[in-house]
C-alpha positions as a LaTeX table, in Angstrom:
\begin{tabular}{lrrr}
\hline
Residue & $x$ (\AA) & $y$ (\AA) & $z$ (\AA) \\
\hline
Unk1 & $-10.84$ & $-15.38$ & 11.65 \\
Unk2 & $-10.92$ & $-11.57$ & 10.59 \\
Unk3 & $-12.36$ & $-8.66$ & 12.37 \\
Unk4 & $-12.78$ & $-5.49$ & 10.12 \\
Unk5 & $-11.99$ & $-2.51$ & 12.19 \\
Unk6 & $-13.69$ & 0.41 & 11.20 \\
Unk7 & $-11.58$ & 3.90 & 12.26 \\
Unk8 & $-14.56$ & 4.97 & 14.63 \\
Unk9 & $-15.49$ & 1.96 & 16.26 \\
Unk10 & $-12.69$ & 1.74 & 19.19 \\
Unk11 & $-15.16$ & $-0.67$ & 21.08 \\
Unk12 & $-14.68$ & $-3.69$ & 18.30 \\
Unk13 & $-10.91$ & $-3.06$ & 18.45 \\
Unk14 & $-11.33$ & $-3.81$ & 22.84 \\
Unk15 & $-11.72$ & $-7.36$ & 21.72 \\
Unk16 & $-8.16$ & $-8.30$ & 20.40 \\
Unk17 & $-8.04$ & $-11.88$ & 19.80 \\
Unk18 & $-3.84$ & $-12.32$ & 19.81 \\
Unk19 & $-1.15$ & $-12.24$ & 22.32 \\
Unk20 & 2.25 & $-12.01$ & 22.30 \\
Unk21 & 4.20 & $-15.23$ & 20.07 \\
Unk22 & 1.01 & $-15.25$ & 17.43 \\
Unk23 & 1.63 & $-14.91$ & 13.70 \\
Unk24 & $-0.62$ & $-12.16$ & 12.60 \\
Unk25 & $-1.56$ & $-11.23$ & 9.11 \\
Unk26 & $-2.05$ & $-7.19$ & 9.51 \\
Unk27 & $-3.74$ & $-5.39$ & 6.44 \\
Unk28 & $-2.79$ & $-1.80$ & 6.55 \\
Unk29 & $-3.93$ & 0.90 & 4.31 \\
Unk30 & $-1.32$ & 2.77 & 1.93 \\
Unk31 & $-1.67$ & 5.80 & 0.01 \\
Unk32 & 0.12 & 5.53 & $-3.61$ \\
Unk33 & $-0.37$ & 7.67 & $-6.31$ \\
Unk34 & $-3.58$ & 9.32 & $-5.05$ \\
Unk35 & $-4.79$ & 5.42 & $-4.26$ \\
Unk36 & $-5.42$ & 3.49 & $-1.36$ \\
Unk37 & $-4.36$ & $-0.14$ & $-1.61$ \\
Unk38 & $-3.82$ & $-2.90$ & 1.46 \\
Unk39 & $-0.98$ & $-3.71$ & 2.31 \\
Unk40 & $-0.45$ & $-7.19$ & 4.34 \\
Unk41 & 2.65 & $-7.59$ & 7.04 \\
Unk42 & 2.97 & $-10.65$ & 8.33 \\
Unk43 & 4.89 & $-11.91$ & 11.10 \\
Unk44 & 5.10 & $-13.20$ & 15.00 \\
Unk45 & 3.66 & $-10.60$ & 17.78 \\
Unk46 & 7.04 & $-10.16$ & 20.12 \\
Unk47 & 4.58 & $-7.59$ & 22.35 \\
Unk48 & 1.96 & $-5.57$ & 23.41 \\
Unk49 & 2.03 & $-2.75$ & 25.04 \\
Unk50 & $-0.43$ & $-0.42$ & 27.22 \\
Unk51 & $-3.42$ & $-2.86$ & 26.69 \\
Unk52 & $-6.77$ & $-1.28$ & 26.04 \\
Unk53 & $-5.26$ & 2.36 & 26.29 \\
Unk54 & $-5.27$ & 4.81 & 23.59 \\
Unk55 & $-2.16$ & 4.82 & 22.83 \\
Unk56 & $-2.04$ & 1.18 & 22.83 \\
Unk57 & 0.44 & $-1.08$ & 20.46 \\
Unk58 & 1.73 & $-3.90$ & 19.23 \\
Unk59 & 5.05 & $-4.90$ & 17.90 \\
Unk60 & 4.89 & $-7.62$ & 14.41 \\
Unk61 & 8.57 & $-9.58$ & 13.26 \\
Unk62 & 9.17 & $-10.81$ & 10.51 \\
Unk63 & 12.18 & $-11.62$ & 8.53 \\
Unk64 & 12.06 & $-11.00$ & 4.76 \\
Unk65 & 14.96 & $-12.69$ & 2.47 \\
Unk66 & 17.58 & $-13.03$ & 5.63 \\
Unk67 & 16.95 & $-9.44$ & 7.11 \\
Unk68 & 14.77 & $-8.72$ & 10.41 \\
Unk69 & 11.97 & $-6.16$ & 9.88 \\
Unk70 & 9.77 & $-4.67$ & 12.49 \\
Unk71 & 6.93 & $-2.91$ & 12.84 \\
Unk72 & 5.28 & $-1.33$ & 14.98 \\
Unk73 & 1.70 & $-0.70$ & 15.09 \\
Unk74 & $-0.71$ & 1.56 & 16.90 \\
Unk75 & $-4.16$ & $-0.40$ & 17.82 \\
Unk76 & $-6.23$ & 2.06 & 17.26 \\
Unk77 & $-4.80$ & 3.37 & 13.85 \\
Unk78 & $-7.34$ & 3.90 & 11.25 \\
Unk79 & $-4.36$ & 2.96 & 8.44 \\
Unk80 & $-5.56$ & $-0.88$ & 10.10 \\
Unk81 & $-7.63$ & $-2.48$ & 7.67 \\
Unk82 & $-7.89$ & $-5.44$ & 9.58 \\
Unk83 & $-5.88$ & $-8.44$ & 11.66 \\
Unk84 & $-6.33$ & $-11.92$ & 10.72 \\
Unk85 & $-4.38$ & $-14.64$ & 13.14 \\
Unk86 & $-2.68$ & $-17.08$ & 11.24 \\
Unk87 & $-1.08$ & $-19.48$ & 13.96 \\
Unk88 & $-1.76$ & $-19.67$ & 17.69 \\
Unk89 & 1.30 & $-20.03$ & 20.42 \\
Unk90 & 1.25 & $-20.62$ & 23.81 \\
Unk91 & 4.64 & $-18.95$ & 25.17 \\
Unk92 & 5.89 & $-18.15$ & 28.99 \\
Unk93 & 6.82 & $-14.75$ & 28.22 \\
Unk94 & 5.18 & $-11.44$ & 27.37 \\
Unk95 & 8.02 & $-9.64$ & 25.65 \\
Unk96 & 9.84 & $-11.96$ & 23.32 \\
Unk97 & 12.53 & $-9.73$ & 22.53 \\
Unk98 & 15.21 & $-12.73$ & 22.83 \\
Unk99 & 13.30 & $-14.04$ & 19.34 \\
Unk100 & 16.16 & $-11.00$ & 17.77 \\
Unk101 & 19.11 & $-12.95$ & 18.42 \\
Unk102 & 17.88 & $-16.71$ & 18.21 \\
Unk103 & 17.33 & $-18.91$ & 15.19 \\
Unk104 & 13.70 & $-19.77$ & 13.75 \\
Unk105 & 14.92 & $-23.28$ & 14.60 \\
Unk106 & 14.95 & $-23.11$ & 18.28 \\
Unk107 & 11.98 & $-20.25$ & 18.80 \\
Unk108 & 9.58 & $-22.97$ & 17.32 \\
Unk109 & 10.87 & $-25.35$ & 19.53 \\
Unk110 & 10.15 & $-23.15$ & 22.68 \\
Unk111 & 6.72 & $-22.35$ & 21.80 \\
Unk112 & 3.86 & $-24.48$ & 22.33 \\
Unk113 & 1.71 & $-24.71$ & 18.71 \\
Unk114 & $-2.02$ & $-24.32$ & 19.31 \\
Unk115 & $-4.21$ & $-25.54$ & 16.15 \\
Unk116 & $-8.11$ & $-24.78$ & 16.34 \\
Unk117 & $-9.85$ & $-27.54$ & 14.58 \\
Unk118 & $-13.57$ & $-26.60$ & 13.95 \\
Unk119 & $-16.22$ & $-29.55$ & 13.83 \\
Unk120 & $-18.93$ & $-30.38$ & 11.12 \\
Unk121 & $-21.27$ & $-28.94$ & 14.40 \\
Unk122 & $-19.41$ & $-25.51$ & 13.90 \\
Unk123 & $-17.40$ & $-26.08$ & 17.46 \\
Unk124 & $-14.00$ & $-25.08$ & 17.40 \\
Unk125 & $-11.76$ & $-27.35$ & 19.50 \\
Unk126 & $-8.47$ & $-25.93$ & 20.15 \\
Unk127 & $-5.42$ & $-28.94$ & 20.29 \\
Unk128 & $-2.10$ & $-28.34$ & 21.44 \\
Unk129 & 1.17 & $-30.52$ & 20.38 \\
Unk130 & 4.79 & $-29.48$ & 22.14 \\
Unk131 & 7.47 & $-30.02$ & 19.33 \\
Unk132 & 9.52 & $-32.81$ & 20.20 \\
Unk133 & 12.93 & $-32.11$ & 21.80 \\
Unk134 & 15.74 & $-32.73$ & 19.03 \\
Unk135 & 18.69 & $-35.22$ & 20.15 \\
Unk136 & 21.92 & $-34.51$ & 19.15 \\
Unk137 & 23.16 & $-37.68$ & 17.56 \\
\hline
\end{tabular}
């Protein structure tokens, strides 16, 4: 579920696939030693900002061994190698900038998890499950 951006083709990058509470994958190029490697971040989308503008972005979390990182990334970089979407959410806001100060715990709880199943036909069927409320006992 990859699109390859190429730096001159803004068009393909008009047809962003994830919102705001996905886990992305993004690949970004780096320059070291004279080299260019990729370089994946991975994390949940807490926003997007200025849609299909030019200066469009979009705003990856992830926390890496107990410490919060962000980043923030411009859509139509050409350091984007590409985006792959690892999970699917279904959330009721646009701007989850509460995510900061809650636990992993109860943001998975909030979120609705979206799985797309695809067929031996090739159809993609998209199922949703709401985690179970947990009972304090």
């Amino acid at each position: 579920m990859a699109i390859k951006f190429s730096p001159v083709d803004t068009k393909e990058r008009t047809k962003v696939f994830f919102e705001s509470g996905d886990s992305i994958r993004v690949w970004s190029k780096i320059l070291e030693k004279g080299k260019t490697r990729l370089q994946a971040f991975e994390g949940l989308v807490l926003s997007r900002k200025h849609g299909q503008e030019a200066g469009a972005t979009f705003t990856v979390r992830r926390v890496a061994s107990g410490v919060g990182v962000e980043r923030i990334f411009p859509l139509y970089s050409p350091n984007i190698d590409k985006i792959e979407l690892v999970k699917k959410s279904k959330t009721r806001k646009s701007k989850l900038y509460y995510v900061r100060e809650k636990a992993a715990k109860e943001i998975r709880r909030k979120m609705k998890q979206t799985r797309v199943v695809v067929n031996k036909d090739g159809v993609s069927v998209v199922k949703e499950s709401v985690p179970e409320p947990e009972v304090a006992g």
